[in-house]
CSV table of C-alpha atoms in Angstrom, one decimal:
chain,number,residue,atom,x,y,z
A,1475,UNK,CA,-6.0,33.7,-103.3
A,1476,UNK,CA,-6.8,30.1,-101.5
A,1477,UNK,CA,-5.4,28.5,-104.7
A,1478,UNK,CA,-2.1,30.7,-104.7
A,1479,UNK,CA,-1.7,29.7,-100.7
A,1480,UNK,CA,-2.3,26.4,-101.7
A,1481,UNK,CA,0.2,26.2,-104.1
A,1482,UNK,CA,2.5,28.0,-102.6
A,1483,UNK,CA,2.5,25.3,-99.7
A,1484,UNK,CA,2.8,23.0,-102.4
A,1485,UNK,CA,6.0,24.5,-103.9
A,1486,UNK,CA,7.3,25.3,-100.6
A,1487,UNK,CA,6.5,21.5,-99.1
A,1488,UNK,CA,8.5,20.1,-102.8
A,1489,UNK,CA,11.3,22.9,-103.1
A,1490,UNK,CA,12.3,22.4,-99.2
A,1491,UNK,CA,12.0,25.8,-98.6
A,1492,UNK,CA,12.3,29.7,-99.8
A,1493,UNK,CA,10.1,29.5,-102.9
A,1494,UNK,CA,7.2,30.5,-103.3
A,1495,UNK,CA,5.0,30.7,-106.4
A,1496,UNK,CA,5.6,34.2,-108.5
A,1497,UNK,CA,2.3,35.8,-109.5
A,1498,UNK,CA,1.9,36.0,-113.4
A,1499,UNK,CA,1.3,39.1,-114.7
A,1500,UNK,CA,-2.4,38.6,-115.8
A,1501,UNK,CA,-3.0,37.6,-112.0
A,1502,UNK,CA,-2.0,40.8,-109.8
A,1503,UNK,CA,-4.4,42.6,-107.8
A,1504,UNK,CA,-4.5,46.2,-108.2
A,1505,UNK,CA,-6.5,48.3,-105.6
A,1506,UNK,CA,-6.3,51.9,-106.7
A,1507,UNK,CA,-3.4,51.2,-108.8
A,1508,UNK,CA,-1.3,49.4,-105.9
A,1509,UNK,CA,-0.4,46.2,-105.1
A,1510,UNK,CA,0.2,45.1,-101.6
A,1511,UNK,CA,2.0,41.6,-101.9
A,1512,UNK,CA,5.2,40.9,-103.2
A,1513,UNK,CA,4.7,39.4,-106.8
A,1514,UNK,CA,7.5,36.8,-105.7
A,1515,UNK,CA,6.7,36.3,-102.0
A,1516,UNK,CA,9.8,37.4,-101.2
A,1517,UNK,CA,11.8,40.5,-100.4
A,1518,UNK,CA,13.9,42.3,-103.5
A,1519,UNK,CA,17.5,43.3,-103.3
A,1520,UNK,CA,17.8,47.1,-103.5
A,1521,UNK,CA,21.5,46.7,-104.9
A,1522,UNK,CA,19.7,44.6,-107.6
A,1523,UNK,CA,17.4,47.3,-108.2
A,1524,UNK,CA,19.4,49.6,-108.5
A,1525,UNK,CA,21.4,47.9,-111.2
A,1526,UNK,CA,18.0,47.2,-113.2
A,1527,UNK,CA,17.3,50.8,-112.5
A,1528,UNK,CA,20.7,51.7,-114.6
A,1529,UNK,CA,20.8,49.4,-116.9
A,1530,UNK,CA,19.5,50.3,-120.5
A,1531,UNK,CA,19.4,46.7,-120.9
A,1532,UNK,CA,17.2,46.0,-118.4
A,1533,UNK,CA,14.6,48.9,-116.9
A,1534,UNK,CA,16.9,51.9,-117.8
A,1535,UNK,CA,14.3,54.3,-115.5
A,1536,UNK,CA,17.0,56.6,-115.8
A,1537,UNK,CA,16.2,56.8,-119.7
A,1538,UNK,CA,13.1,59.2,-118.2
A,1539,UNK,CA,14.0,59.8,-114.3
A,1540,UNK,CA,16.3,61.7,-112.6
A,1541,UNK,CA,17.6,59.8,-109.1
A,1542,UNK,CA,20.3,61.4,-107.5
A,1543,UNK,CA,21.2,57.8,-106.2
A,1544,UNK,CA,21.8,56.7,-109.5
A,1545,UNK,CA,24.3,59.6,-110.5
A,1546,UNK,CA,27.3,57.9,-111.5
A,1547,UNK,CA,25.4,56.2,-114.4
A,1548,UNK,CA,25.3,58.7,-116.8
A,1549,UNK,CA,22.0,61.1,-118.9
A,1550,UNK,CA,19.1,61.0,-116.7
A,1551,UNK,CA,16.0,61.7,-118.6
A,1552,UNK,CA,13.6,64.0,-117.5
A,1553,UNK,CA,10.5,62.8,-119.3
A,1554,UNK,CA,9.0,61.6,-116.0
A,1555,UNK,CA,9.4,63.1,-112.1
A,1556,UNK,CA,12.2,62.6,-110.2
A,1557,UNK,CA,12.3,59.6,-108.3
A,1558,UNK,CA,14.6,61.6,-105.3
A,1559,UNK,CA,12.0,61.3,-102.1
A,1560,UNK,CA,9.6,58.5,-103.9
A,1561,UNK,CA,10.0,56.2,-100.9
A,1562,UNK,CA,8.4,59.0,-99.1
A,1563,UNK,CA,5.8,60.3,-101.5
A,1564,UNK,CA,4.2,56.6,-101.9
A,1565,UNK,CA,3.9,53.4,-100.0
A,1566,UNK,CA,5.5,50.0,-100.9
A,1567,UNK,CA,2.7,49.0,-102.3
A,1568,UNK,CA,1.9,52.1,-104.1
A,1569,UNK,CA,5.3,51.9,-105.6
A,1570,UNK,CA,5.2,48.0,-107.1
A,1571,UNK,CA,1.5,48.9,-108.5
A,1572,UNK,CA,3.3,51.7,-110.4
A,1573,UNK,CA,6.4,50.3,-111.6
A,1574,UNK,CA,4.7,47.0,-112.8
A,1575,UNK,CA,1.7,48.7,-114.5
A,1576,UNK,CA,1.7,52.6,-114.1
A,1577,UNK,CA,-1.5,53.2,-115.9
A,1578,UNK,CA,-3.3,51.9,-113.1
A,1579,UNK,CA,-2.5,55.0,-110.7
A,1580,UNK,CA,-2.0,57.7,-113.4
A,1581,UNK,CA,-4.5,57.2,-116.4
A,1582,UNK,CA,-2.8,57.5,-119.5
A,1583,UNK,CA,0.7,57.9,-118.2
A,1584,UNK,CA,3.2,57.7,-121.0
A,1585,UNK,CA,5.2,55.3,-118.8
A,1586,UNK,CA,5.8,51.5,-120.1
A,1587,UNK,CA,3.8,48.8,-118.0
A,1588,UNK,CA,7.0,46.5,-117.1
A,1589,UNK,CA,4.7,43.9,-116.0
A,1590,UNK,CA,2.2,43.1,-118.6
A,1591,UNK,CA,1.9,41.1,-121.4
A,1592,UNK,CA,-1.7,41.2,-123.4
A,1593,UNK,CA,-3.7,44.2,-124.8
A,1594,UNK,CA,-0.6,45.7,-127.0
A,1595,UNK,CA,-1.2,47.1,-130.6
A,1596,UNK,CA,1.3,45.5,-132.8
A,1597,UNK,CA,3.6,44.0,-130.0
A,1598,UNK,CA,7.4,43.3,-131.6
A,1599,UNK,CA,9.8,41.0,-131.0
A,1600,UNK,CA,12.4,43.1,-128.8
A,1601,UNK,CA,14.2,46.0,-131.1
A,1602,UNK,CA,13.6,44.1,-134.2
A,1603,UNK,CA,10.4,45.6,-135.6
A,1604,UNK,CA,9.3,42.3,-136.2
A,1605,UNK,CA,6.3,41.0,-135.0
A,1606,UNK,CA,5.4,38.7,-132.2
A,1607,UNK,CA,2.7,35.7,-131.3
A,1608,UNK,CA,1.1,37.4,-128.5
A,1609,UNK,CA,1.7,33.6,-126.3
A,1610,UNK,CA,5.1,34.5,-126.7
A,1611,UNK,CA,5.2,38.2,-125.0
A,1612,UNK,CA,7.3,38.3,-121.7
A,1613,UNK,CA,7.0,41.2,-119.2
A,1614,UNK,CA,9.7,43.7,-119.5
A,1615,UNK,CA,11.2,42.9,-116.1
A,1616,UNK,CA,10.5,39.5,-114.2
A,1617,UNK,CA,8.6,39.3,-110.5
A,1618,UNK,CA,12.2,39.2,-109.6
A,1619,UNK,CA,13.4,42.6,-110.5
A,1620,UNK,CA,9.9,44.2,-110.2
A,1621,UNK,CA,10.8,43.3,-106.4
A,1622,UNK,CA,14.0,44.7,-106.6
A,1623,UNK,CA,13.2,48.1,-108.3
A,1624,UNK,CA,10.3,48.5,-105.4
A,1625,UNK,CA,13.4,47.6,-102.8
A,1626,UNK,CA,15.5,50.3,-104.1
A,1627,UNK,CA,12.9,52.8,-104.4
A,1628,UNK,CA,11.4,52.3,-101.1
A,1629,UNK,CA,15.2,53.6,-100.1
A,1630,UNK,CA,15.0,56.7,-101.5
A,1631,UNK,CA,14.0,59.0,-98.3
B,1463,UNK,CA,5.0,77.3,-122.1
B,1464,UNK,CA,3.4,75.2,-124.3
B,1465,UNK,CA,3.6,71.8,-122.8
B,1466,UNK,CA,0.4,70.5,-120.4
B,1467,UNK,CA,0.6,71.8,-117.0
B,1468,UNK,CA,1.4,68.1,-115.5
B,1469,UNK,CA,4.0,67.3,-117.8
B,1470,UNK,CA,5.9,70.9,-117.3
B,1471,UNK,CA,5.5,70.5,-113.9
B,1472,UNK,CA,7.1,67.3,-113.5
B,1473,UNK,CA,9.9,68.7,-116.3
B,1474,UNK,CA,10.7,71.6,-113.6
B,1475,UNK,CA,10.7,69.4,-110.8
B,1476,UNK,CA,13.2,67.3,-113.0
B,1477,UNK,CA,15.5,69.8,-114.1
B,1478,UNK,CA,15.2,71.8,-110.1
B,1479,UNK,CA,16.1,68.6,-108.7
B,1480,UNK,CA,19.0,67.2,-110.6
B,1481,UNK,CA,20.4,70.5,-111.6
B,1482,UNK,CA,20.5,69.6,-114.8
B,1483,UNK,CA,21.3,70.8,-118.3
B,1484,UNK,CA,18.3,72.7,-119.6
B,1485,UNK,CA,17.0,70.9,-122.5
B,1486,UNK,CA,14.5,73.8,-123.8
B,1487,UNK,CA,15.1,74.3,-127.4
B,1488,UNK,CA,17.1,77.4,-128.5
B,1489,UNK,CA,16.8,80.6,-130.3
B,1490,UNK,CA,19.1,80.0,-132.9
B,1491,UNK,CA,18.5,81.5,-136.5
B,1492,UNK,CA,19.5,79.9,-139.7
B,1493,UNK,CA,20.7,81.1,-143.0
B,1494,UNK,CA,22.0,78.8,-145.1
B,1495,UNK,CA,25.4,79.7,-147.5
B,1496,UNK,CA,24.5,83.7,-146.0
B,1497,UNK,CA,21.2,83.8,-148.2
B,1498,UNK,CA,18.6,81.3,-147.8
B,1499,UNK,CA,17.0,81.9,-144.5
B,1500,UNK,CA,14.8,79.1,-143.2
B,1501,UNK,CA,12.0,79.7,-140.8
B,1502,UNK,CA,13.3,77.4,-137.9
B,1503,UNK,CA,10.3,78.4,-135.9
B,1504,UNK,CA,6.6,79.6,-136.9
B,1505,UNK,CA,3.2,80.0,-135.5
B,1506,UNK,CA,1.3,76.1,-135.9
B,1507,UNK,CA,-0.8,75.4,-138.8
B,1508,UNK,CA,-4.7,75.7,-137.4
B,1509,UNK,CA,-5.1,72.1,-137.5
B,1510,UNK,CA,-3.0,71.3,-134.5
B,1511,UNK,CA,-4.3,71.2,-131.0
B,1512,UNK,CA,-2.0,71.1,-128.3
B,1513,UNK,CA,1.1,72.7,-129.5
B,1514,UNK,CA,1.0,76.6,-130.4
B,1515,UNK,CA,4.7,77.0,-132.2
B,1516,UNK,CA,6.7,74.5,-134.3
B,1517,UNK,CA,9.9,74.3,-134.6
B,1518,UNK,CA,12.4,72.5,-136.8
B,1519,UNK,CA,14.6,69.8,-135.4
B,1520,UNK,CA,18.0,72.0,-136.0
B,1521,UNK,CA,16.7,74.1,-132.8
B,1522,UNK,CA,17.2,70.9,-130.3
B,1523,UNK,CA,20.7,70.0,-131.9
B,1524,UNK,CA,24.4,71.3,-130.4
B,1525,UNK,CA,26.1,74.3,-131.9
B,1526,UNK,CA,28.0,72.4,-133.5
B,1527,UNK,CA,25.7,70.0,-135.1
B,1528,UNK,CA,23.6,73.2,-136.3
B,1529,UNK,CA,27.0,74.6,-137.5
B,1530,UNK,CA,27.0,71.9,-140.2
B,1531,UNK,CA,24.3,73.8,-142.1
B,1532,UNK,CA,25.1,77.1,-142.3
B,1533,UNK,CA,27.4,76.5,-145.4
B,1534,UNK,CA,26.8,73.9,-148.3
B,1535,UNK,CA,30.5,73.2,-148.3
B,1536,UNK,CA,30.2,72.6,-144.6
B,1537,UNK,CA,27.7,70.4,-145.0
B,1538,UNK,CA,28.2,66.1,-145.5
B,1539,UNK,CA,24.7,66.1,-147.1
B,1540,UNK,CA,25.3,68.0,-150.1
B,1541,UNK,CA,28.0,65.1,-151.0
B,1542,UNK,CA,25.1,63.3,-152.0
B,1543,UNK,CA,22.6,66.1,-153.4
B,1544,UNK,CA,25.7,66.3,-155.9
B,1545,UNK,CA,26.1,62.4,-156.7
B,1546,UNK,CA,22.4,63.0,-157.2
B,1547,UNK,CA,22.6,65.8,-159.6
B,1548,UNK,CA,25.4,63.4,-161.6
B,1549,UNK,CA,22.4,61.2,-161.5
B,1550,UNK,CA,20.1,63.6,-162.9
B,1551,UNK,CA,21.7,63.6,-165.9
B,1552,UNK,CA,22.4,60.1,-166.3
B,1553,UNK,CA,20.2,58.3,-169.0
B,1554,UNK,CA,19.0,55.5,-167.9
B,1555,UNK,CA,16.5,52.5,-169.0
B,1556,UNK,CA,14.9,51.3,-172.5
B,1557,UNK,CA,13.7,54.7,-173.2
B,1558,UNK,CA,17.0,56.3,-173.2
B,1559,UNK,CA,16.2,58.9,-171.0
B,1560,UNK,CA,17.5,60.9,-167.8
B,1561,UNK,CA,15.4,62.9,-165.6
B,1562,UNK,CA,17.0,66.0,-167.7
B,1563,UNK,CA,15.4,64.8,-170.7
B,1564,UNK,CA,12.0,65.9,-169.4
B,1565,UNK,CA,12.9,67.8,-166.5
B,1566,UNK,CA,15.8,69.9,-167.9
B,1567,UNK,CA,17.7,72.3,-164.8
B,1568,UNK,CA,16.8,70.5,-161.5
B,1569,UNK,CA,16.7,73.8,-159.8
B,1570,UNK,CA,14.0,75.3,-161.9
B,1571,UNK,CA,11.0,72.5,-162.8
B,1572,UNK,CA,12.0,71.2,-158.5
B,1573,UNK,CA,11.6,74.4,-157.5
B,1574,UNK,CA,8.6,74.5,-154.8
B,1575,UNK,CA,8.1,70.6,-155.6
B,1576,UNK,CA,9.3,69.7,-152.3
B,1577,UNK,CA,7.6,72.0,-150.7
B,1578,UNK,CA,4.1,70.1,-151.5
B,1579,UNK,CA,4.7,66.9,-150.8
B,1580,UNK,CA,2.9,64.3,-150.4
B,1581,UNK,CA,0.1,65.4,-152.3
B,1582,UNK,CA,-2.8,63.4,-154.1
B,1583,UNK,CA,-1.7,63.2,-157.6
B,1584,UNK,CA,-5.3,63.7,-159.7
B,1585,UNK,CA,-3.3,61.7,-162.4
B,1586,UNK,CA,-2.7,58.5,-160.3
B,1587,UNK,CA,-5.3,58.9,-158.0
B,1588,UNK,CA,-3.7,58.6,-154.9
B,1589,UNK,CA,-1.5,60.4,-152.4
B,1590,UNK,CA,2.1,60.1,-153.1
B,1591,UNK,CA,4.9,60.4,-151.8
B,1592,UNK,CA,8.5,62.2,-153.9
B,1593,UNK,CA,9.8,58.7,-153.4
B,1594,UNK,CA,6.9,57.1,-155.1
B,1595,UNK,CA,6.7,60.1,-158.1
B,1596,UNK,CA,10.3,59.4,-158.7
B,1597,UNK,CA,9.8,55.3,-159.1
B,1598,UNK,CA,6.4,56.3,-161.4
B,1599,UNK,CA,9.2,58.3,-163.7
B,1600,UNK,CA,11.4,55.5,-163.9
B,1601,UNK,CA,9.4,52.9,-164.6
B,1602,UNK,CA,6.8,54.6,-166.9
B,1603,UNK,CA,8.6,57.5,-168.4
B,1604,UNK,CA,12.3,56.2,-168.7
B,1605,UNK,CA,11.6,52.3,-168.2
B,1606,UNK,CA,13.9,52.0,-165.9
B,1607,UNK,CA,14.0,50.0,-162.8
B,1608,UNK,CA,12.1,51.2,-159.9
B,1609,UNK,CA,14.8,51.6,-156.9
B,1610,UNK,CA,14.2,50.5,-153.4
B,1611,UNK,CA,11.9,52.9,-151.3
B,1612,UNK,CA,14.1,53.9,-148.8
B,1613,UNK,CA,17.3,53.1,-150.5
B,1614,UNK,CA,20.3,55.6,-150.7
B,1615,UNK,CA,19.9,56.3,-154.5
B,1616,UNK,CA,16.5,57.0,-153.9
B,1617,UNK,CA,16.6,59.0,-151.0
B,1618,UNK,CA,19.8,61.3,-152.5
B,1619,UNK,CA,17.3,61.7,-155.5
B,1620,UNK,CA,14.7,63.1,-152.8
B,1621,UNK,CA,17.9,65.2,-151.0
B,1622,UNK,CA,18.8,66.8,-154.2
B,1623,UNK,CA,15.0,68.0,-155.2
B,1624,UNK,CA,14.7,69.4,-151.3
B,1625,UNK,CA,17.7,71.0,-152.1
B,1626,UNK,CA,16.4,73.4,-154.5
B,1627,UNK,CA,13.2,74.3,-152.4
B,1628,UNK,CA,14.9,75.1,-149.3
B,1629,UNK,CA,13.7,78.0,-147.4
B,1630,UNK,CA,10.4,77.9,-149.0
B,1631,UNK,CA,7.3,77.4,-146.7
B,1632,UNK,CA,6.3,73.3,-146.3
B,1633,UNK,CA,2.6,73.9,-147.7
B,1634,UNK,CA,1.0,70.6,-147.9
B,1635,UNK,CA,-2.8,70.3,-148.7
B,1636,UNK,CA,-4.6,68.2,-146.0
B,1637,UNK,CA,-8.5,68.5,-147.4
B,1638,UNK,CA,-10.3,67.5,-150.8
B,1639,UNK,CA,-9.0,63.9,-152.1
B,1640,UNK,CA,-6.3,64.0,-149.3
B,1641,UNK,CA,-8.2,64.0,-145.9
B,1642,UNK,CA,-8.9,60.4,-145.6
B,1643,UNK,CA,-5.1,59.6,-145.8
B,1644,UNK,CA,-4.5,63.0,-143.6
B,1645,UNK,CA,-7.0,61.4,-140.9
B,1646,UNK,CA,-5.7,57.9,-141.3
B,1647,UNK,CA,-1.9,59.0,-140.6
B,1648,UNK,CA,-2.9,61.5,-137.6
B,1649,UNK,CA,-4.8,58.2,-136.1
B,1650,UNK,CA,-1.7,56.4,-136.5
B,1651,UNK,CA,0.1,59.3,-135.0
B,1652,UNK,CA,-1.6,59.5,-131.6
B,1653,UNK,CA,-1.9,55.2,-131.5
B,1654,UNK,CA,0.3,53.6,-128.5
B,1655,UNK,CA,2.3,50.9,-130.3
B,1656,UNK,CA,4.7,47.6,-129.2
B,1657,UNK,CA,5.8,47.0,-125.5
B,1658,UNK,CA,6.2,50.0,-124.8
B,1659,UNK,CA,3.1,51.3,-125.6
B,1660,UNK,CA,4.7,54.8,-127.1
B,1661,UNK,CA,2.9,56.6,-130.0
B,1662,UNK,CA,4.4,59.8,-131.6
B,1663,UNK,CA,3.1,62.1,-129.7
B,1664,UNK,CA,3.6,60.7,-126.2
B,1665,UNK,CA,7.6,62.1,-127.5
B,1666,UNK,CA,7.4,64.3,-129.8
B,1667,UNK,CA,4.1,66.4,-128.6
B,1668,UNK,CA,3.9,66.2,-125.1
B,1669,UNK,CA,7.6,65.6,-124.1
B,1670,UNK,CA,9.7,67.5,-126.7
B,1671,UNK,CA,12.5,69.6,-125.5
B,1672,UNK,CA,13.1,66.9,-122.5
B,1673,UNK,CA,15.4,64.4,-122.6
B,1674,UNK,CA,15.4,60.3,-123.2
B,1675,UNK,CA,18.7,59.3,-121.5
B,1676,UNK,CA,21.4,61.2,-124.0
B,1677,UNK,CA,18.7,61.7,-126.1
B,1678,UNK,CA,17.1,65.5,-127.0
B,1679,UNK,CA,13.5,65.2,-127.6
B,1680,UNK,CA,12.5,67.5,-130.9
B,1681,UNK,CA,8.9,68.0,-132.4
B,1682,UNK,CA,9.6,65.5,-135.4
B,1683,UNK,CA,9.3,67.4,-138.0
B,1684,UNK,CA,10.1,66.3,-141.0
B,1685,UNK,CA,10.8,69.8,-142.7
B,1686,UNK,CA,14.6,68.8,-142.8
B,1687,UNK,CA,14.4,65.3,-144.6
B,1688,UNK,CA,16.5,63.6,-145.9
B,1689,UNK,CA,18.8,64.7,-142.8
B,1690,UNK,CA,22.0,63.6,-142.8
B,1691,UNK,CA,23.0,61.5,-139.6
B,1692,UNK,CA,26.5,61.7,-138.4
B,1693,UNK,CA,25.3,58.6,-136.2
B,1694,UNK,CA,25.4,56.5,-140.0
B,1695,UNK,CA,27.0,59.1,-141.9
B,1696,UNK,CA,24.4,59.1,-144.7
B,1697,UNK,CA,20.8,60.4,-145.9
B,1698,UNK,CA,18.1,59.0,-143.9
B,1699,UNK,CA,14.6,59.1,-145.8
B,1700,UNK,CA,11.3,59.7,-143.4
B,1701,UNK,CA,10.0,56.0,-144.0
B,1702,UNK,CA,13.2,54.5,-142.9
B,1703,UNK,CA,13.3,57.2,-139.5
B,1704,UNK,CA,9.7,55.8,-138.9
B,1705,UNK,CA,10.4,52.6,-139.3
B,1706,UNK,CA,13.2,53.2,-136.6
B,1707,UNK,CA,11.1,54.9,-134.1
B,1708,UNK,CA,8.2,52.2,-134.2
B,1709,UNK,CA,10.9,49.8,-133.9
B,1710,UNK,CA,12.4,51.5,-130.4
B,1711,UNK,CA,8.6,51.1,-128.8
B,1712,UNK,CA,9.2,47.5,-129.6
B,1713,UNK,CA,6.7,47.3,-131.9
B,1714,UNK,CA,6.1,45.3,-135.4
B,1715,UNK,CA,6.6,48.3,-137.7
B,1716,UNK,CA,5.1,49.7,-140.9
B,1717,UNK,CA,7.4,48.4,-144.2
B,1718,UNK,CA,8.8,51.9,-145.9
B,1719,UNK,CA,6.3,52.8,-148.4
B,1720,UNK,CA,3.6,51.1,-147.1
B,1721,UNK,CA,0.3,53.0,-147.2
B,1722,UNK,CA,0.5,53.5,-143.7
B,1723,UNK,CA,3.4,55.4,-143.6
B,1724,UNK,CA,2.4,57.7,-146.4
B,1725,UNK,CA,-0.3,58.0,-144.4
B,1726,UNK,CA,1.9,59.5,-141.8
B,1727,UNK,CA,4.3,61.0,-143.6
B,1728,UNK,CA,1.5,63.0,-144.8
B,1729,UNK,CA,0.3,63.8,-141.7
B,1730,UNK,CA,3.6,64.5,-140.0
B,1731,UNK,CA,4.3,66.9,-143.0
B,1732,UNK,CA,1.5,69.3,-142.6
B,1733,UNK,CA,2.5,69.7,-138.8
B,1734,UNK,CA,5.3,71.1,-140.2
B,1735,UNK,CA,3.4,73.6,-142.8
B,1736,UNK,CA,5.0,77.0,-142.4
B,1737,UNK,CA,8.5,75.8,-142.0
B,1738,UNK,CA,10.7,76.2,-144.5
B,1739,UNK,CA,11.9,73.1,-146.4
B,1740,UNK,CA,15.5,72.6,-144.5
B,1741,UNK,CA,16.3,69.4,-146.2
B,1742,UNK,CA,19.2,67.9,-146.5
B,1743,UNK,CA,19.8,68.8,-142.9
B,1744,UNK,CA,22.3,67.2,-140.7
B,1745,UNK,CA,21.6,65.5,-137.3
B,1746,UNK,CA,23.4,63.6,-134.6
C-alpha cells in the first residue's frame, strides 16, 4: 500500500493532477470477496456503465442479468439474478469485488472474473479459438469500466 | 424442478422481476412424416447425477423452428441426406468402389448404426467416431481420399446414415474398452475453459431452459446431429458445434477430430442414451 501511495504521488506530482496509478489486476485486495478502493482512484461514470453494461462488445451483463434500467437494450438473460435493487442488497465495495472477480464472494459462481488475467485453462485469443501467451491476457473490462459498472450499479435502489 | 435450488431460485427471481418470457422447455411431441415418433424426452441414463430427465434440443426451439421437422419435405436437411444418398452410390477411388458396393441399401446395413456411436471398434482398437468409420472406408476399402473431418461431404454422409436410424433409442456403450475415453470426455465436460471460464455444464446442466441474451439454453444433446442451422443454412457436425462453443468461452479449442473431442462426443452421446436418434434436425 505505501508503495501504491508513493507512486501515486509520484504520478500525481508528474501528470499535474487527476491521475492516479490503476491497480493491476494481480494486485487487488479482496476481504471477503470485496474490494473497498477504487481500482483507478477515481470515481466511474454510471452513464458509462451503463453503456458497458449493454454492450455485447464490452461487459454485455445483460447477456445473463435482467436490469430493468437497462430495458431498451434488448434479451436480458436470466442465467444470473436480477441486478434491480443490487445497490441496495450490497455495498460499493461488495459490488466492485463481485463484478471484477465474482468467485471471490460466491464460490464457484458460473460468472466470468472481468478483472483477472492468470490461472485460465486454455485461455484464447478473443473469439478466435486460438490460443494465447498467458503475458499477453488483458482483463475483460479495464479499471476504468470496472469503476463504471460499480457507478451504475450502486444506482440501482 | 430439476435445476439446484440456488440456480432456480435466482431463475424465478429473474423471470418474477422482469416479467419475462418463460424460457422452460415445452411439451411438444414429435412424429416425423406422421410415423416415426422420436422420444423428445426420457427418464436420464443412470450415469448422470444432477439432471433426472433429458430432453432433446427440438423442445427449447420456436414452433416454428420445430415445425421444420415434422415432414421430410419440410425439412432443409434432407436436401443434403439426398445429395448424400447420390453419393452413396457414387464409385469412387482406385478400387472402383461406392459405399453400395459393400454396403448395398443405405437404409438397411445403417439401420441402428447411428444409434451406437461412437463405439470402440475391436477391429481398430480405438473409439470412433461415424466420421472417422467413414474416412477408414474410404481410404482402406475404396482407396479413396479421406475427406475433411468436419467438412460438408462428410458430415451429409453422417446426415444420411442418422437418417435411416431415426427414432431409434441413442444406446451408446460407456464401459469395457470404452470407459477411459468415457471418463476422459466427462472430465473435459465439467472443465472451466478460456476467459470466461465456462465448461459445458455451467450452460447446458445447470442453466438450461434459461436464456443467454437471445439465446435459449438447451441440454446439448447431441441426439439430433448433424442439425441443420438456418443461422448457416447447412449441416453442422458435433466436432465443428464444439469447436464453436469452446471458442465462445474464449478459449483455445480442441481441432475437430482430435482425440479430445471424441472423447466428448462420446461422452456427450451417452447423456443422451434413451433419446431417439433425431438427426438431421433443424435449429436456429
Amino acid at each position: 500500500m505505501k508503495r501504491a501511495f508513493t507512486a501515486a504521488i509520484a504520478a500525481t506530482i508528474l501528470a499535474g493532477a487527476a491521475m492516479a496509478e490503476t491497480v493491476a489486476p494481480g494486485d487487488v485486495v479482496y476481504e471477503d470477496g470485496a474490494v473497498a478502493a477504487s481500482l483507478t482512484g477515481a470515481a466511474g461514470s454510471a452513464d458509462e456503465g451503463a453503456t458497458v453494461m449493454s454492450s455485447k462488445s464490452i461487459g454485455n451483463c445483460i447477456s445473463c442479468h435482467q436490469v430493468t434500467a437497462l430495458n431498451d437494450a434488448p434479451f436480458h438473460g436470466d442465467v444470473g439474478p436480477t441486478l434491480d435493487g443490487a445497490g441496495d442488497r450490497w455495498t460499493e465495495a461488495e459490488l466492485r469485488g463481485i463484478v471484477a472477480n465474482a468467485k471471490k464472494t460466491f464460490d464457484e459462481s458460473m460468472m466470468p472474473s472481468f478483472y483477472k488475467v492468470e490461472g485460465f485453462t486454455r485461455p484464447g485469443t478473443a473469439y478466435t479459438g486460438k490460443g494465447i501467451d498467458a503475458a499477453d491476457i488483458t482483463p475483460l473490462l479495464s479499471a476504468e469500466q470496472i469503476e463504471d459498472v460499480v457507478a451504475f450499479l450502486v444506482t440501482l435502489k | 424442478m430439476k435445476f439446484k435450488a440456488l440456480t432456480a431460485l435466482s431463475g424465478v427471481l429473474a423471470i418474477t422481476a422482469a416479467g419475462a418470457v418463460s424460457a422452460d422447455p415445452d411439451d411438444d411431441t414429435l412424429v416425423i412424416n406422421g410415423e416415426i415418433e422420436i422420444v423428445t424426452k426420457t427418464a436420464a441414463p443412470e450415469h448422470m447425477e444432477y439432471i433426472d430427465e433429458v430432453m432433446s434440443g427440438w423442445h427449447f426451439r420456436s414452433d416454428e423452428t420445430q415445425a421444420f421437422e415434422l415432414d421430410d419435405f419440410d425439412n432443409p436437411g434432407m436436401l443434403f441426406v439426398e445429395q448424400a444418398m447420390d453419393v452413396w452410390d457414387t464409385v469412387e477411388g482406385e478400387k472402383g468402389k461406392s459405399c453400395a458396393d459393400c454396403h448395398e441399401a443405405v437404409e438397411d446395413s445403417m439401420k441402428g448404426v447411428r444409434a451406437v456411436y461412437p463405439k470402440y471398434v475391436e477391429s481398430a482398437g480405438e473409439v470412433r467416431t461415424l466420421e472417422m468409420q467413414i474416412n477408414d472406408c474410404r481410404t482402406n476399402a475404396m482407396g479413396a481420399e479421406a475427406w475433411k473431418y468436419d467438412g460438408d461431404d462428410i458430415t451429409n454422409m453422417v446426415a444420411l446414415i442418422s437418417s435411416v436410424s431415426r427414432g431409434m433409442p441413442i444406446n451408446v456403450a460407456i464401459d469395457g474398452p470404452a470407459e477411459m475415453m468415457w471418463e476422459q470426455g466427462k472430465e473435459l465436460y465439467y472443465t472451466r475453459t478460456g476467459q470466461l471460464e465456462l465448461s459445458c455444464a455451467n450452460c447446458h446442466e445447470d442453466s438450461y431452459g434459461m436464456m443467454i441474451r437471445a439465446d435459449h439454453l438447451s441440454q446439448g444433446q447431441i441426439n439430433g446431429f448433424p442439425a441443420y442451422r438456418l443461422k448457416n443454412a447447412k449441416l453442422n457436425s458435433v466436432h465443428a458445434r464444439f469447436k464453436g462453443c469452446v471458442r465462445d468461452t474464449r478459449a483455445e479449442t480442441f481441432a475437430p477430430g482430435s482425440p479430445e473431442f471424441v472423447a466428448l462426443e462420446l461422452y456427450v452421446a451417452s447423456r443422451g442414451n434413451g433419446l431417439s436418434v433425431e438427426g438431421p434436425s433443424v435449429r436456429n
